[in-house]
C-alpha cells in the first residue's frame, strides 16, 4: 500500500512538473510573423573554464529555437557576464555553440549582465529591429525575463514568440524540482505581469502559477526596491 501511494505521488509530481513547465514556456508569447528573428539565450553562473551542464543545455535549446529555413535571418544572442576570473557566461556558451555544435549563424555576445534584469536591459539595443523575439532558458526563468521585457519595453514584448525550451519528457525527473524552484523565482512578479492575451486566447484573466495576486483596480504599482530586480 505504501509503495502504491509513493508511486502515485511520484507520477503526480512528474505530471505537475511537466504541466507547469509547459505552461510557463508559452506564457507572454504570441504568434507574430516576420522575417528578422532574434534568439536570446540567458546564461547561468559558470565559474568553470568550460560551459557547464545547464549552459550547454541552454545553448542546445537556443539553437533548436532557430526556425527552420530562417538561419540566415536569425541572430543568436548569448547573454551573461563573468561569474569567476575567466571567460563570461556568454563567451563560454558561444564557444560551445560554434566549436562543439558547429553553429555557423550570426552570434552576438552580451557580456556585462549579472542578473536577469540586466540580461534584459542590456540586450534591448540588439532587439530593436527584430520582428520576432525568443528568450531561451529554463521555462520559469525565461518567463521572468519576458515579464521584465514587458515592464521595460512593451512594444518589444509584443514581438515575443515561443522558444523551443520545453519538450515533453526532457529533464523529466528533475522537472518537479524545476517547477518548485520556478514558483519561488516568480513569486515577486504580480499576476497581471505574467498574464497576457496571448497566454490563453479568449481567457486573458487566467492566472499563471507562481505570480502574486494583481493589484486592486486603480491602485498604483508598488515601486521597485532599492537596487535592480534579480
JSON list of C-alpha atoms in Angstrom, two decimals:
[
{"chain": "A", "resi": 1, "resn": "UNK", "atom": "CA", "xyz": [0.00, 0.00, 0.00]},
{"chain": "A", "resi": 2, "resn": "UNK", "atom": "CA", "xyz": [2.83, 2.35, 0.89]},
{"chain": "A", "resi": 3, "resn": "UNK", "atom": "CA", "xyz": [4.61, 1.57, -2.37]},
{"chain": "A", "resi": 4, "resn": "UNK", "atom": "CA", "xyz": [1.43, 2.24, -4.32]},
{"chain": "A", "resi": 5, "resn": "UNK", "atom": "CA", "xyz": [0.97, 5.57, -2.58]},
{"chain": "A", "resi": 6, "resn": "UNK", "atom": "CA", "xyz": [4.55, 6.58, -3.27]},
{"chain": "A", "resi": 7, "resn": "UNK", "atom": "CA", "xyz": [4.24, 5.54, -6.90]},
{"chain": "A", "resi": 8, "resn": "UNK", "atom": "CA", "xyz": [1.06, 7.59, -7.33]},
{"chain": "A", "resi": 9, "resn": "UNK", "atom": "CA", "xyz": [2.67, 10.58, -5.63]},
{"chain": "A", "resi": 10, "resn": "UNK", "atom": "CA", "xyz": [5.68, 10.27, -7.92]},
{"chain": "A", "resi": 11, "resn": "UNK", "atom": "CA", "xyz": [3.51, 10.18, -11.04]},
{"chain": "A", "resi": 12, "resn": "UNK", "atom": "CA", "xyz": [1.51, 13.18, -9.84]},
{"chain": "A", "resi": 13, "resn": "UNK", "atom": "CA", "xyz": [4.73, 15.12, -9.21]},
{"chain": "A", "resi": 14, "resn": "UNK", "atom": "CA", "xyz": [6.04, 14.30, -12.70]},
{"chain": "A", "resi": 15, "resn": "UNK", "atom": "CA", "xyz": [2.77, 15.32, -14.36]},
{"chain": "A", "resi": 16, "resn": "UNK", "atom": "CA", "xyz": [2.66, 18.52, -12.31]},
{"chain": "A", "resi": 17, "resn": "UNK", "atom": "CA", "xyz": [6.23, 19.38, -13.29]},
{"chain": "A", "resi": 18, "resn": "UNK", "atom": "CA", "xyz": [5.51, 18.79, -16.98]},
{"chain": "A", "resi": 19, "resn": "UNK", "atom": "CA", "xyz": [2.29, 20.80, -16.91]},
{"chain": "A", "resi": 20, "resn": "UNK", "atom": "CA", "xyz": [3.77, 23.77, -15.09]},
{"chain": "A", "resi": 21, "resn": "UNK", "atom": "CA", "xyz": [6.92, 23.99, -17.20]},
{"chain": "A", "resi": 22, "resn": "UNK", "atom": "CA", "xyz": [4.92, 23.73, -20.43]},
{"chain": "A", "resi": 23, "resn": "UNK", "atom": "CA", "xyz": [2.55, 26.45, -19.25]},
{"chain": "A", "resi": 24, "resn": "UNK", "atom": "CA", "xyz": [5.38, 28.77, -18.35]},
{"chain": "A", "resi": 25, "resn": "UNK", "atom": "CA", "xyz": [7.12, 28.16, -21.68]},
{"chain": "A", "resi": 26, "resn": "UNK", "atom": "CA", "xyz": [4.11, 29.56, -23.58]},
{"chain": "A", "resi": 27, "resn": "UNK", "atom": "CA", "xyz": [3.17, 32.43, -21.26]},
{"chain": "A", "resi": 28, "resn": "UNK", "atom": "CA", "xyz": [3.54, 36.00, -22.57]},
{"chain": "A", "resi": 29, "resn": "UNK", "atom": "CA", "xyz": [4.19, 34.89, -26.13]},
{"chain": "A", "resi": 30, "resn": "UNK", "atom": "CA", "xyz": [2.20, 35.32, -29.31]},
{"chain": "A", "resi": 31, "resn": "UNK", "atom": "CA", "xyz": [2.29, 34.21, -32.93]},
{"chain": "A", "resi": 32, "resn": "UNK", "atom": "CA", "xyz": [3.78, 37.30, -34.53]},
{"chain": "A", "resi": 33, "resn": "UNK", "atom": "CA", "xyz": [5.06, 36.86, -38.07]},
{"chain": "A", "resi": 34, "resn": "UNK", "atom": "CA", "xyz": [8.13, 38.42, -39.63]},
{"chain": "A", "resi": 35, "resn": "UNK", "atom": "CA", "xyz": [11.48, 37.73, -41.22]},
{"chain": "A", "resi": 36, "resn": "UNK", "atom": "CA", "xyz": [14.06, 39.07, -38.78]},
{"chain": "A", "resi": 37, "resn": "UNK", "atom": "CA", "xyz": [14.29, 36.83, -35.74]},
{"chain": "A", "resi": 38, "resn": "UNK", "atom": "CA", "xyz": [16.40, 37.12, -32.59]},
{"chain": "A", "resi": 39, "resn": "UNK", "atom": "CA", "xyz": [17.02, 34.26, -30.14]},
{"chain": "A", "resi": 40, "resn": "UNK", "atom": "CA", "xyz": [18.29, 35.39, -26.73]},
{"chain": "A", "resi": 41, "resn": "UNK", "atom": "CA", "xyz": [19.95, 32.68, -24.64]},
{"chain": "A", "resi": 42, "resn": "UNK", "atom": "CA", "xyz": [20.29, 33.58, -20.96]},
{"chain": "A", "resi": 43, "resn": "UNK", "atom": "CA", "xyz": [23.40, 32.38, -19.16]},
{"chain": "A", "resi": 44, "resn": "UNK", "atom": "CA", "xyz": [23.75, 30.51, -15.89]},
{"chain": "A", "resi": 45, "resn": "UNK", "atom": "CA", "xyz": [26.55, 31.05, -13.36]},
{"chain": "A", "resi": 46, "resn": "UNK", "atom": "CA", "xyz": [29.58, 29.23, -14.69]},
{"chain": "A", "resi": 47, "resn": "UNK", "atom": "CA", "xyz": [32.89, 29.67, -12.81]},
{"chain": "A", "resi": 48, "resn": "UNK", "atom": "CA", "xyz": [34.44, 26.72, -14.67]},
{"chain": "A", "resi": 49, "resn": "UNK", "atom": "CA", "xyz": [36.61, 27.11, -17.75]},
{"chain": "A", "resi": 50, "resn": "UNK", "atom": "CA", "xyz": [34.05, 25.27, -19.92]},
{"chain": "A", "resi": 51, "resn": "UNK", "atom": "CA", "xyz": [30.32, 25.65, -20.35]},
{"chain": "A", "resi": 52, "resn": "UNK", "atom": "CA", "xyz": [28.61, 23.67, -17.60]},
{"chain": "A", "resi": 53, "resn": "UNK", "atom": "CA", "xyz": [25.67, 21.28, -17.94]},
{"chain": "A", "resi": 54, "resn": "UNK", "atom": "CA", "xyz": [23.00, 23.96, -17.60]},
{"chain": "A", "resi": 55, "resn": "UNK", "atom": "CA", "xyz": [24.61, 26.33, -20.09]},
{"chain": "A", "resi": 56, "resn": "UNK", "atom": "CA", "xyz": [25.23, 23.52, -22.59]},
{"chain": "A", "resi": 57, "resn": "UNK", "atom": "CA", "xyz": [21.55, 22.63, -22.45]},
{"chain": "A", "resi": 58, "resn": "UNK", "atom": "CA", "xyz": [20.52, 26.28, -22.86]},
{"chain": "A", "resi": 59, "resn": "UNK", "atom": "CA", "xyz": [22.75, 26.57, -25.92]},
{"chain": "A", "resi": 60, "resn": "UNK", "atom": "CA", "xyz": [21.17, 23.48, -27.48]},
{"chain": "A", "resi": 61, "resn": "UNK", "atom": "CA", "xyz": [17.70, 24.81, -26.70]},
{"chain": "A", "resi": 62, "resn": "UNK", "atom": "CA", "xyz": [18.65, 28.15, -28.23]},
{"chain": "A", "resi": 63, "resn": "UNK", "atom": "CA", "xyz": [19.95, 26.64, -31.45]},
{"chain": "A", "resi": 64, "resn": "UNK", "atom": "CA", "xyz": [16.95, 24.39, -31.89]},
{"chain": "A", "resi": 65, "resn": "UNK", "atom": "CA", "xyz": [14.78, 27.50, -31.39]},
{"chain": "A", "resi": 66, "resn": "UNK", "atom": "CA", "xyz": [16.14, 28.91, -34.66]},
{"chain": "A", "resi": 67, "resn": "UNK", "atom": "CA", "xyz": [13.26, 28.36, -37.06]},
{"chain": "A", "resi": 68, "resn": "UNK", "atom": "CA", "xyz": [13.94, 26.03, -39.97]},
{"chain": "A", "resi": 69, "resn": "UNK", "atom": "CA", "xyz": [14.80, 27.99, -43.09]},
{"chain": "A", "resi": 70, "resn": "UNK", "atom": "CA", "xyz": [15.44, 31.20, -41.15]},
{"chain": "A", "resi": 71, "resn": "UNK", "atom": "CA", "xyz": [19.05, 30.61, -40.15]},
{"chain": "A", "resi": 72, "resn": "UNK", "atom": "CA", "xyz": [20.31, 33.46, -42.35]},
{"chain": "A", "resi": 73, "resn": "UNK", "atom": "CA", "xyz": [17.77, 35.90, -40.93]},
{"chain": "A", "resi": 74, "resn": "UNK", "atom": "CA", "xyz": [18.28, 34.93, -37.27]},
{"chain": "A", "resi": 75, "resn": "UNK", "atom": "CA", "xyz": [20.69, 36.38, -34.74]},
{"chain": "A", "resi": 76, "resn": "UNK", "atom": "CA", "xyz": [21.53, 34.35, -31.64]},
{"chain": "A", "resi": 77, "resn": "UNK", "atom": "CA", "xyz": [22.47, 36.47, -28.64]},
{"chain": "A", "resi": 78, "resn": "UNK", "atom": "CA", "xyz": [24.25, 34.85, -25.72]},
{"chain": "A", "resi": 79, "resn": "UNK", "atom": "CA", "xyz": [23.79, 36.96, -22.60]},
{"chain": "A", "resi": 80, "resn": "UNK", "atom": "CA", "xyz": [25.75, 36.58, -19.39]},
{"chain": "A", "resi": 81, "resn": "UNK", "atom": "CA", "xyz": [28.58, 38.29, -17.59]},
{"chain": "A", "resi": 82, "resn": "UNK", "atom": "CA", "xyz": [31.53, 37.00, -15.57]},
{"chain": "A", "resi": 83, "resn": "UNK", "atom": "CA", "xyz": [30.95, 34.66, -12.63]},
{"chain": "A", "resi": 84, "resn": "UNK", "atom": "CA", "xyz": [34.61, 33.94, -11.97]},
{"chain": "A", "resi": 85, "resn": "UNK", "atom": "CA", "xyz": [38.01, 35.14, -13.10]},
{"chain": "A", "resi": 86, "resn": "UNK", "atom": "CA", "xyz": [37.82, 33.63, -16.57]},
{"chain": "A", "resi": 87, "resn": "UNK", "atom": "CA", "xyz": [35.52, 33.93, -19.55]},
{"chain": "A", "resi": 88, "resn": "UNK", "atom": "CA", "xyz": [31.99, 35.28, -19.27]},
{"chain": "A", "resi": 89, "resn": "UNK", "atom": "CA", "xyz": [28.91, 33.09, -19.45]},
{"chain": "A", "resi": 90, "resn": "UNK", "atom": "CA", "xyz": [28.18, 34.49, -22.91]},
{"chain": "A", "resi": 91, "resn": "UNK", "atom": "CA", "xyz": [31.66, 33.64, -24.20]},
{"chain": "A", "resi": 92, "resn": "UNK", "atom": "CA", "xyz": [31.50, 30.09, -22.85]},
{"chain": "A", "resi": 93, "resn": "UNK", "atom": "CA", "xyz": [28.09, 29.50, -24.42]},
{"chain": "A", "resi": 94, "resn": "UNK", "atom": "CA", "xyz": [29.14, 30.98, -27.75]},
{"chain": "A", "resi": 95, "resn": "UNK", "atom": "CA", "xyz": [32.27, 28.84, -27.77]},
{"chain": "A", "resi": 96, "resn": "UNK", "atom": "CA", "xyz": [30.22, 25.71, -27.15]},
{"chain": "A", "resi": 97, "resn": "UNK", "atom": "CA", "xyz": [27.74, 26.67, -29.89]},
{"chain": "A", "resi": 98, "resn": "UNK", "atom": "CA", "xyz": [30.38, 27.32, -32.55]},
{"chain": "A", "resi": 99, "resn": "UNK", "atom": "CA", "xyz": [33.24, 24.98, -31.65]},
{"chain": "A", "resi": 100, "resn": "UNK", "atom": "CA", "xyz": [31.35, 21.95, -30.35]},
{"chain": "A", "resi": 101, "resn": "UNK", "atom": "CA", "xyz": [27.94, 22.15, -32.02]},
{"chain": "A", "resi": 102, "resn": "UNK", "atom": "CA", "xyz": [29.24, 23.72, -35.24]},
{"chain": "A", "resi": 103, "resn": "UNK", "atom": "CA", "xyz": [26.74, 26.58, -35.37]},
{"chain": "A", "resi": 104, "resn": "UNK", "atom": "CA", "xyz": [27.64, 28.87, -38.25]},
{"chain": "A", "resi": 105, "resn": "UNK", "atom": "CA", "xyz": [24.95, 31.51, -37.97]},
{"chain": "A", "resi": 106, "resn": "UNK", "atom": "CA", "xyz": [25.17, 35.05, -36.64]},
{"chain": "A", "resi": 107, "resn": "UNK", "atom": "CA", "xyz": [26.22, 35.18, -32.98]},
{"chain": "A", "resi": 108, "resn": "UNK", "atom": "CA", "xyz": [26.24, 38.27, -30.75]},
{"chain": "A", "resi": 109, "resn": "UNK", "atom": "CA", "xyz": [27.50, 38.49, -27.18]},
{"chain": "A", "resi": 110, "resn": "UNK", "atom": "CA", "xyz": [26.29, 40.49, -24.20]},
{"chain": "A", "resi": 111, "resn": "UNK", "atom": "CA", "xyz": [28.96, 40.06, -21.52]},
{"chain": "A", "resi": 112, "resn": "UNK", "atom": "CA", "xyz": [28.12, 42.53, -18.73]},
{"chain": "A", "resi": 113, "resn": "UNK", "atom": "CA", "xyz": [24.94, 41.28, -17.07]},
{"chain": "A", "resi": 114, "resn": "UNK", "atom": "CA", "xyz": [24.89, 39.58, -13.68]},
{"chain": "A", "resi": 115, "resn": "UNK", "atom": "CA", "xyz": [21.13, 39.36, -13.10]},
{"chain": "A", "resi": 116, "resn": "UNK", "atom": "CA", "xyz": [18.07, 38.57, -15.19]},
{"chain": "A", "resi": 117, "resn": "UNK", "atom": "CA", "xyz": [17.07, 42.23, -15.10]},
{"chain": "A", "resi": 118, "resn": "UNK", "atom": "CA", "xyz": [20.45, 43.19, -16.53]},
{"chain": "A", "resi": 119, "resn": "UNK", "atom": "CA", "xyz": [20.21, 40.43, -19.14]},
{"chain": "A", "resi": 120, "resn": "UNK", "atom": "CA", "xyz": [17.03, 42.00, -20.46]},
{"chain": "A", "resi": 121, "resn": "UNK", "atom": "CA", "xyz": [18.16, 45.62, -20.11]},
{"chain": "A", "resi": 122, "resn": "UNK", "atom": "CA", "xyz": [21.46, 45.03, -21.88]},
{"chain": "A", "resi": 123, "resn": "UNK", "atom": "CA", "xyz": [20.08, 43.13, -24.87]},
{"chain": "A", "resi": 124, "resn": "UNK", "atom": "CA", "xyz": [17.33, 45.64, -25.66]},
{"chain": "A", "resi": 125, "resn": "UNK", "atom": "CA", "xyz": [19.51, 47.63, -28.12]},
{"chain": "A", "resi": 126, "resn": "UNK", "atom": "CA", "xyz": [20.07, 44.38, -30.03]},
{"chain": "A", "resi": 127, "resn": "UNK", "atom": "CA", "xyz": [16.33, 43.71, -30.33]},
{"chain": "A", "resi": 128, "resn": "UNK", "atom": "CA", "xyz": [15.14, 46.96, -31.86]},
{"chain": "A", "resi": 129, "resn": "UNK", "atom": "CA", "xyz": [14.89, 45.75, -35.47]},
{"chain": "A", "resi": 130, "resn": "UNK", "atom": "CA", "xyz": [13.64, 42.23, -34.70]},
{"chain": "A", "resi": 131, "resn": "UNK", "atom": "CA", "xyz": [10.27, 41.06, -35.97]},
{"chain": "A", "resi": 132, "resn": "UNK", "atom": "CA", "xyz": [10.22, 38.02, -33.69]},
{"chain": "A", "resi": 133, "resn": "UNK", "atom": "CA", "xyz": [11.97, 37.59, -30.32]},
{"chain": "A", "resi": 134, "resn": "UNK", "atom": "CA", "xyz": [12.60, 34.32, -28.49]},
{"chain": "A", "resi": 135, "resn": "UNK", "atom": "CA", "xyz": [14.04, 34.14, -24.98]},
{"chain": "A", "resi": 136, "resn": "UNK", "atom": "CA", "xyz": [15.61, 30.83, -24.01]},
{"chain": "A", "resi": 137, "resn": "UNK", "atom": "CA", "xyz": [16.27, 29.40, -20.56]},
{"chain": "A", "resi": 138, "resn": "UNK", "atom": "CA", "xyz": [14.51, 27.07, -18.15]},
{"chain": "A", "resi": 139, "resn": "UNK", "atom": "CA", "xyz": [10.82, 27.95, -18.66]},
{"chain": "A", "resi": 140, "resn": "UNK", "atom": "CA", "xyz": [10.28, 29.85, -15.39]},
{"chain": "A", "resi": 141, "resn": "UNK", "atom": "CA", "xyz": [13.47, 31.87, -15.87]},
{"chain": "A", "resi": 142, "resn": "UNK", "atom": "CA", "xyz": [12.59, 32.70, -19.48]},
{"chain": "A", "resi": 143, "resn": "UNK", "atom": "CA", "xyz": [9.10, 33.78, -18.37]},
{"chain": "A", "resi": 144, "resn": "UNK", "atom": "CA", "xyz": [10.62, 36.07, -15.76]},
{"chain": "A", "resi": 145, "resn": "UNK", "atom": "CA", "xyz": [12.77, 37.66, -18.46]},
{"chain": "A", "resi": 146, "resn": "UNK", "atom": "CA", "xyz": [9.74, 38.12, -20.73]},
{"chain": "A", "resi": 147, "resn": "UNK", "atom": "CA", "xyz": [7.88, 39.81, -17.88]},
{"chain": "A", "resi": 148, "resn": "UNK", "atom": "CA", "xyz": [10.83, 42.16, -17.37]},
{"chain": "A", "resi": 149, "resn": "UNK", "atom": "CA", "xyz": [10.82, 42.99, -21.08]},
{"chain": "A", "resi": 150, "resn": "UNK", "atom": "CA", "xyz": [7.13, 43.88, -20.79]},
{"chain": "A", "resi": 151, "resn": "UNK", "atom": "CA", "xyz": [7.98, 46.26, -17.95]},
{"chain": "A", "resi": 152, "resn": "UNK", "atom": "CA", "xyz": [10.80, 47.91, -19.84]},
{"chain": "A", "resi": 153, "resn": "UNK", "atom": "CA", "xyz": [9.62, 47.84, -23.45]},
{"chain": "A", "resi": 154, "resn": "UNK", "atom": "CA", "xyz": [6.05, 46.70, -24.05]},
{"chain": "A", "resi": 155, "resn": "UNK", "atom": "CA", "xyz": [6.48, 47.35, -27.77]},
{"chain": "A", "resi": 156, "resn": "UNK", "atom": "CA", "xyz": [9.29, 44.79, -27.96]},
{"chain": "A", "resi": 157, "resn": "UNK", "atom": "CA", "xyz": [7.41, 42.38, -25.71]},
{"chain": "A", "resi": 158, "resn": "UNK", "atom": "CA", "xyz": [4.63, 42.33, -28.31]},
{"chain": "A", "resi": 159, "resn": "UNK", "atom": "CA", "xyz": [7.13, 40.59, -30.62]},
{"chain": "A", "resi": 160, "resn": "UNK", "atom": "CA", "xyz": [7.79, 37.67, -28.27]},
{"chain": "A", "resi": 161, "resn": "UNK", "atom": "CA", "xyz": [7.11, 34.20, -29.67]},
{"chain": "A", "resi": 162, "resn": "UNK", "atom": "CA", "xyz": [7.66, 30.77, -28.07]},
{"chain": "A", "resi": 163, "resn": "UNK", "atom": "CA", "xyz": [11.16, 29.31, -27.98]},
{"chain": "A", "resi": 164, "resn": "UNK", "atom": "CA", "xyz": [11.90, 25.59, -28.08]},
{"chain": "A", "resi": 165, "resn": "UNK", "atom": "CA", "xyz": [13.00, 25.40, -24.44]},
{"chain": "A", "resi": 166, "resn": "UNK", "atom": "CA", "xyz": [10.28, 22.97, -23.38]},
{"chain": "A", "resi": 167, "resn": "UNK", "atom": "CA", "xyz": [9.97, 19.43, -24.67]},
{"chain": "A", "resi": 168, "resn": "UNK", "atom": "CA", "xyz": [7.83, 16.72, -23.17]},
{"chain": "A", "resi": 169, "resn": "UNK", "atom": "CA", "xyz": [9.94, 14.23, -21.24]},
{"chain": "A", "resi": 170, "resn": "UNK", "atom": "CA", "xyz": [13.12, 16.31, -21.30]},
{"chain": "A", "resi": 171, "resn": "UNK", "atom": "CA", "xyz": [14.64, 16.67, -17.82]},
{"chain": "A", "resi": 172, "resn": "UNK", "atom": "CA", "xyz": [11.68, 14.54, -16.75]},
{"chain": "A", "resi": 173, "resn": "UNK", "atom": "CA", "xyz": [12.89, 13.51, -13.30]},
{"chain": "A", "resi": 174, "resn": "UNK", "atom": "CA", "xyz": [14.02, 17.00, -12.29]},
{"chain": "A", "resi": 175, "resn": "UNK", "atom": "CA", "xyz": [11.04, 18.92, -13.68]},
{"chain": "A", "resi": 176, "resn": "UNK", "atom": "CA", "xyz": [9.18, 18.79, -10.35]},
{"chain": "A", "resi": 177, "resn": "UNK", "atom": "CA", "xyz": [12.23, 20.43, -8.74]},
{"chain": "A", "resi": 178, "resn": "UNK", "atom": "CA", "xyz": [12.41, 22.98, -11.56]},
{"chain": "A", "resi": 179, "resn": "UNK", "atom": "CA", "xyz": [8.71, 23.69, -11.06]},
{"chain": "A", "resi": 180, "resn": "UNK", "atom": "CA", "xyz": [9.12, 24.21, -7.32]},
{"chain": "A", "resi": 181, "resn": "UNK", "atom": "CA", "xyz": [12.11, 26.48, -7.87]},
{"chain": "A", "resi": 182, "resn": "UNK", "atom": "CA", "xyz": [10.24, 28.33, -10.60]},
{"chain": "A", "resi": 183, "resn": "UNK", "atom": "CA", "xyz": [7.33, 29.08, -8.28]},
{"chain": "A", "resi": 184, "resn": "UNK", "atom": "CA", "xyz": [9.77, 30.69, -5.89]},
{"chain": "A", "resi": 185, "resn": "UNK", "atom": "CA", "xyz": [11.51, 32.60, -8.70]},
{"chain": "A", "resi": 186, "resn": "UNK", "atom": "CA", "xyz": [8.25, 34.08, -9.98]},
{"chain": "A", "resi": 187, "resn": "UNK", "atom": "CA", "xyz": [6.89, 34.96, -6.56]},
{"chain": "A", "resi": 188, "resn": "UNK", "atom": "CA", "xyz": [7.94, 38.61, -6.79]},
{"chain": "A", "resi": 189, "resn": "UNK", "atom": "CA", "xyz": [6.02, 39.22, -10.02]},
{"chain": "A", "resi": 190, "resn": "UNK", "atom": "CA", "xyz": [2.41, 40.24, -9.93]},
{"chain": "A", "resi": 191, "resn": "UNK", "atom": "CA", "xyz": [-0.44, 38.36, -11.55]},
{"chain": "A", "resi": 192, "resn": "UNK", "atom": "CA", "xyz": [-1.03, 40.95, -14.27]},
{"chain": "A", "resi": 193, "resn": "UNK", "atom": "CA", "xyz": [2.65, 40.93, -15.26]},
{"chain": "A", "resi": 194, "resn": "UNK", "atom": "CA", "xyz": [2.54, 37.22, -16.09]},
{"chain": "A", "resi": 195, "resn": "UNK", "atom": "CA", "xyz": [-0.82, 37.24, -17.81]},
{"chain": "A", "resi": 196, "resn": "UNK", "atom": "CA", "xyz": [-1.25, 38.39, -21.38]},
{"chain": "A", "resi": 197, "resn": "UNK", "atom": "CA", "xyz": [-3.96, 37.98, -24.00]},
{"chain": "A", "resi": 198, "resn": "UNK", "atom": "CA", "xyz": [-1.71, 35.56, -25.88]},
{"chain": "A", "resi": 199, "resn": "UNK", "atom": "CA", "xyz": [-1.42, 33.18, -22.92]},
{"chain": "A", "resi": 200, "resn": "UNK", "atom": "CA", "xyz": [-4.82, 31.61, -23.38]},
{"chain": "A", "resi": 201, "resn": "UNK", "atom": "CA", "xyz": [-6.82, 33.01, -26.24]},
{"chain": "A", "resi": 202, "resn": "UNK", "atom": "CA", "xyz": [-10.07, 34.48, -25.01]},
{"chain": "A", "resi": 203, "resn": "UNK", "atom": "CA", "xyz": [-9.21, 33.94, -21.33]},
{"chain": "A", "resi": 204, "resn": "UNK", "atom": "CA", "xyz": [-6.85, 36.76, -20.54]},
{"chain": "A", "resi": 205, "resn": "UNK", "atom": "CA", "xyz": [-7.78, 36.61, -16.85]},
{"chain": "A", "resi": 206, "resn": "UNK", "atom": "CA", "xyz": [-6.21, 33.18, -16.46]},
{"chain": "A", "resi": 207, "resn": "UNK", "atom": "CA", "xyz": [-3.69, 33.24, -13.61]},
{"chain": "A", "resi": 208, "resn": "UNK", "atom": "CA", "xyz": [-0.17, 31.96, -14.15]},
{"chain": "A", "resi": 209, "resn": "UNK", "atom": "CA", "xyz": [1.09, 29.79, -11.27]},
{"chain": "A", "resi": 210, "resn": "UNK", "atom": "CA", "xyz": [3.81, 31.49, -9.26]},
{"chain": "A", "resi": 211, "resn": "UNK", "atom": "CA", "xyz": [2.54, 35.06, -9.57]},
{"chain": "A", "resi": 212, "resn": "UNK", "atom": "CA", "xyz": [1.12, 37.22, -6.82]},
{"chain": "A", "resi": 213, "resn": "UNK", "atom": "CA", "xyz": [-2.46, 38.40, -6.95]},
{"chain": "A", "resi": 214, "resn": "UNK", "atom": "CA", "xyz": [-2.88, 41.51, -9.05]},
{"chain": "A", "resi": 215, "resn": "UNK", "atom": "CA", "xyz": [-3.45, 44.95, -7.56]},
{"chain": "A", "resi": 216, "resn": "UNK", "atom": "CA", "xyz": [-6.89, 46.30, -6.92]},
{"chain": "A", "resi": 217, "resn": "UNK", "atom": "CA", "xyz": [-8.32, 48.23, -9.83]},
{"chain": "A", "resi": 218, "resn": "UNK", "atom": "CA", "xyz": [-6.87, 51.71, -9.99]},
{"chain": "A", "resi": 219, "resn": "UNK", "atom": "CA", "xyz": [-4.16, 51.10, -7.40]},
{"chain": "A", "resi": 220, "resn": "UNK", "atom": "CA", "xyz": [-0.61, 52.09, -8.36]},
{"chain": "A", "resi": 221, "resn": "UNK", "atom": "CA", "xyz": [2.16, 49.58, -8.95]},
{"chain": "A", "resi": 222, "resn": "UNK", "atom": "CA", "xyz": [4.46, 49.26, -5.96]},
{"chain": "A", "resi": 223, "resn": "UNK", "atom": "CA", "xyz": [7.80, 50.95, -6.63]},
{"chain": "A", "resi": 224, "resn": "UNK", "atom": "CA", "xyz": [10.93, 48.88, -7.09]},
{"chain": "A", "resi": 225, "resn": "UNK", "atom": "CA", "xyz": [13.01, 48.28, -4.01]},
{"chain": "A", "resi": 226, "resn": "UNK", "atom": "CA", "xyz": [16.48, 49.71, -3.84]},
{"chain": "A", "resi": 227, "resn": "UNK", "atom": "CA", "xyz": [18.65, 48.14, -6.49]},
{"chain": "A", "resi": 228, "resn": "UNK", "atom": "CA", "xyz": [17.64, 46.18, -9.54]},
{"chain": "A", "resi": 229, "resn": "UNK", "atom": "CA", "xyz": [15.44, 43.09, -9.64]},
{"chain": "A", "resi": 230, "resn": "UNK", "atom": "CA", "xyz": [17.34, 39.83, -9.79]}
]
